Short mmCIF file of C-alpha atoms in Angstrom, two decimals:
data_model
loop_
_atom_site.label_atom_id
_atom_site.label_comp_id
_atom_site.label_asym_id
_atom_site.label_seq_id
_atom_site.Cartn_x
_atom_site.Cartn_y
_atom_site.Cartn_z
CA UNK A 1 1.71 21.19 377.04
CA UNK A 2 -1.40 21.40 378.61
CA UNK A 3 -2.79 24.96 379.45
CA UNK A 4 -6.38 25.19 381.54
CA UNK A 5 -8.45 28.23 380.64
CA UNK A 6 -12.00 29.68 381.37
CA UNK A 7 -14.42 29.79 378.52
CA UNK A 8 -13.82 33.72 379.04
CA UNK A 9 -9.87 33.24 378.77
CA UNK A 10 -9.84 31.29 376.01
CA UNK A 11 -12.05 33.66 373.89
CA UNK A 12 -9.42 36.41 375.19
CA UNK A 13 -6.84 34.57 374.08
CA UNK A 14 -8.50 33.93 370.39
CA UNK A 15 -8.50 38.26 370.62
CA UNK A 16 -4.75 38.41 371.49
CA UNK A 17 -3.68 35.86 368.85
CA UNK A 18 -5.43 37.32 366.15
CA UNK A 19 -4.06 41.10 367.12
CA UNK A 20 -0.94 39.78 367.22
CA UNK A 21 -0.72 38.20 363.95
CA UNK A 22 -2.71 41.39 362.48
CA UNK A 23 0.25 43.51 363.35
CA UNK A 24 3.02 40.86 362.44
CA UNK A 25 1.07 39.92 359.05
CA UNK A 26 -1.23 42.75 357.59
CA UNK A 27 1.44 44.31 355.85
CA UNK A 28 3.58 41.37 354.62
CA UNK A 29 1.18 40.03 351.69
CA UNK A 30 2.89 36.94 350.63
CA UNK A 31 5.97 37.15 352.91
CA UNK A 32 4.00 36.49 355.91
CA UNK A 33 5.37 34.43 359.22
CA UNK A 34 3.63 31.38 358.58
CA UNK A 35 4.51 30.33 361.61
CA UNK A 36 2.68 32.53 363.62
CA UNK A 37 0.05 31.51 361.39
CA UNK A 38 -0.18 28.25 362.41
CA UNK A 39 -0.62 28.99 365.78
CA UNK A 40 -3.46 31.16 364.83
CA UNK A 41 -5.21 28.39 363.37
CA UNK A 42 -3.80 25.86 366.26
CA UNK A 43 -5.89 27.92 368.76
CA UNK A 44 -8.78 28.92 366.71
CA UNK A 45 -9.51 25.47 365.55
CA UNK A 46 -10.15 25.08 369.49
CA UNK A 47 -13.14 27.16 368.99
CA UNK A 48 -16.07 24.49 367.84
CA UNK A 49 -15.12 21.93 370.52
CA UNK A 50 -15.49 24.99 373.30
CA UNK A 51 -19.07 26.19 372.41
CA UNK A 52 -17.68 28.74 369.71
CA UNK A 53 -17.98 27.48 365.97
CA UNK A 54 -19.08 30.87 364.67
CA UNK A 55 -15.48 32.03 365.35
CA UNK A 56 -13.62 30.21 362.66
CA UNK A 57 -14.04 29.19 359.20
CA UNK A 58 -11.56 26.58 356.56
CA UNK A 59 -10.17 29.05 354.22
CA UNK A 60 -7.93 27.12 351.58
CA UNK A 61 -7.71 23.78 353.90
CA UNK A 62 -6.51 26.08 357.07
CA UNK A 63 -8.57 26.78 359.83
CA UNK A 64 -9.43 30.74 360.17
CA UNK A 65 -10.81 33.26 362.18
CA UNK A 66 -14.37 33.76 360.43
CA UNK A 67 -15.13 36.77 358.73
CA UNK A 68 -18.03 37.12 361.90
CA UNK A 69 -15.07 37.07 364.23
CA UNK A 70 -12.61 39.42 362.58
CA UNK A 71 -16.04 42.14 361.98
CA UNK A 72 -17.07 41.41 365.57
CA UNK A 73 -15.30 44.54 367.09
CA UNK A 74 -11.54 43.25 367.49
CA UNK A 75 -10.83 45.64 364.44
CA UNK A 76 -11.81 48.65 366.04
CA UNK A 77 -9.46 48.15 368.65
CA UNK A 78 -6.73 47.41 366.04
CA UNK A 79 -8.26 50.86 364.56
CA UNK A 80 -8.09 52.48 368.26
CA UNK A 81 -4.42 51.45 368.81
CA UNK A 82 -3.14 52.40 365.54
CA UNK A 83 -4.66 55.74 365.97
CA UNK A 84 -2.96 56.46 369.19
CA UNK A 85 0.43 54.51 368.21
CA UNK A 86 0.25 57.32 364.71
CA UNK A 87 -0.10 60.22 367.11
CA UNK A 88 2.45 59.47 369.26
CA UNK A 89 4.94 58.77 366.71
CA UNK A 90 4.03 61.52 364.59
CA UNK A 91 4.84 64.02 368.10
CA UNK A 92 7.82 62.60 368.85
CA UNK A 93 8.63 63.07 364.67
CA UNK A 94 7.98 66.58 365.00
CA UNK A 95 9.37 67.56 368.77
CA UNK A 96 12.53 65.95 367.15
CA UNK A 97 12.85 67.89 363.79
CA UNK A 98 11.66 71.36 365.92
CA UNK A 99 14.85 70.60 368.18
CA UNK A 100 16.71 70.10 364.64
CA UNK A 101 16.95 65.99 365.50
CA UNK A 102 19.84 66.86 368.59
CA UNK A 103 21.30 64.03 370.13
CA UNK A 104 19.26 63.12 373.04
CA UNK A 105 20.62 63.58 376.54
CA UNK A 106 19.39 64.40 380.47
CA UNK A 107 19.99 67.98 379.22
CA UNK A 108 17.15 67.94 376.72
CA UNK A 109 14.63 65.38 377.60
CA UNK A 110 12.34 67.47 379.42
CA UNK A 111 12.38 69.92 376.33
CA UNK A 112 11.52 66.81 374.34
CA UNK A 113 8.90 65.61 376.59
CA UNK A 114 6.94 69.44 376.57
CA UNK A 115 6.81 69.88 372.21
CA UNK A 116 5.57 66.42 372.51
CA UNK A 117 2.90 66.95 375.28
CA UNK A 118 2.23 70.21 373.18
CA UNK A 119 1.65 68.20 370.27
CA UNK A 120 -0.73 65.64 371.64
CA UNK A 121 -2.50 68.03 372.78
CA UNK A 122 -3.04 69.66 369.60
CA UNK A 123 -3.74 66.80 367.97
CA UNK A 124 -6.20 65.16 370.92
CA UNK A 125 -8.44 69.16 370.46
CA UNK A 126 -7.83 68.90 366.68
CA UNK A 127 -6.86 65.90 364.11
CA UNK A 128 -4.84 66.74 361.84
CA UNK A 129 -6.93 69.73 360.60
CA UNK A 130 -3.89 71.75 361.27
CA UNK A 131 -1.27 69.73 359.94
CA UNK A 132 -0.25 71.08 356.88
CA UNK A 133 2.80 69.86 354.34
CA UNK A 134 4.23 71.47 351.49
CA UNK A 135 4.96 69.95 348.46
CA UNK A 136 7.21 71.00 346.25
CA UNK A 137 6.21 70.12 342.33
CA UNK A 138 8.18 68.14 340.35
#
């Protein structure tokens, strides 16, 4: 396969491989997909031969995204989406259990769709700062 890229693309690319395998990986410790792994370090090893050493590093005989690379910014858009992606879920959580988790239907989307707009829009003016859980001891 032969794929033609801008310098600019390429480097784009190198951003969407890594976010990818962040989400698919982070969390798996040793049970990761090496596979998508291995494309990682496919692309990345690209890097030197396109004007962009800096951007990898040999970690353990593979071929990496350097520590300069993943500290370069691409984490706080990992940070950014994450952020958003907790909100949302945490809305839709909540809508749900304040409409006692009914089965959805046409009849009670809309209702779903305004406690979740209401809760975004708490937590957009306010965090979490008015979040609060009880726990009950053990």
């Amino acid at each position: 396969m032969t794929l033609e890229l801008t310098a600019k693309q390429y480097r784009r690319l190198l951003d969407m491989v890594y976010i990818g395998n962040w989400i698919l990986n982070s969390t798996r410790g040793e049970d990761r997909f090496s596979d998508y792994d291995q494309v990682e370090s496919l692309l990345f090893a690209q890097a030197p031969a396109q004007g962009m050493p800096t951007l990898t590093e040999v970690y353990n005989g593979e071929i990496i995204p350097s520590r300069a690379f993943a500290e370069g910014g691409i984490h706080e858009a990992i940070m950014e989406y994450e952020n958003n992606v907790f909100f949302d879920i945490l809305a839709e959580d909540l809508a749900r259990r304040d409409m006692e988790e009914a089965a959805l239907d046409q009849s009670n989307l809309e209702e779903l769709g305004r406690r979740i707009d209401f809760y975004l829009d708490e937590f957009e003016a306010h965090g979490t700062d008015h979040v609060l859980v009880e726990i009950d001891e053990p």
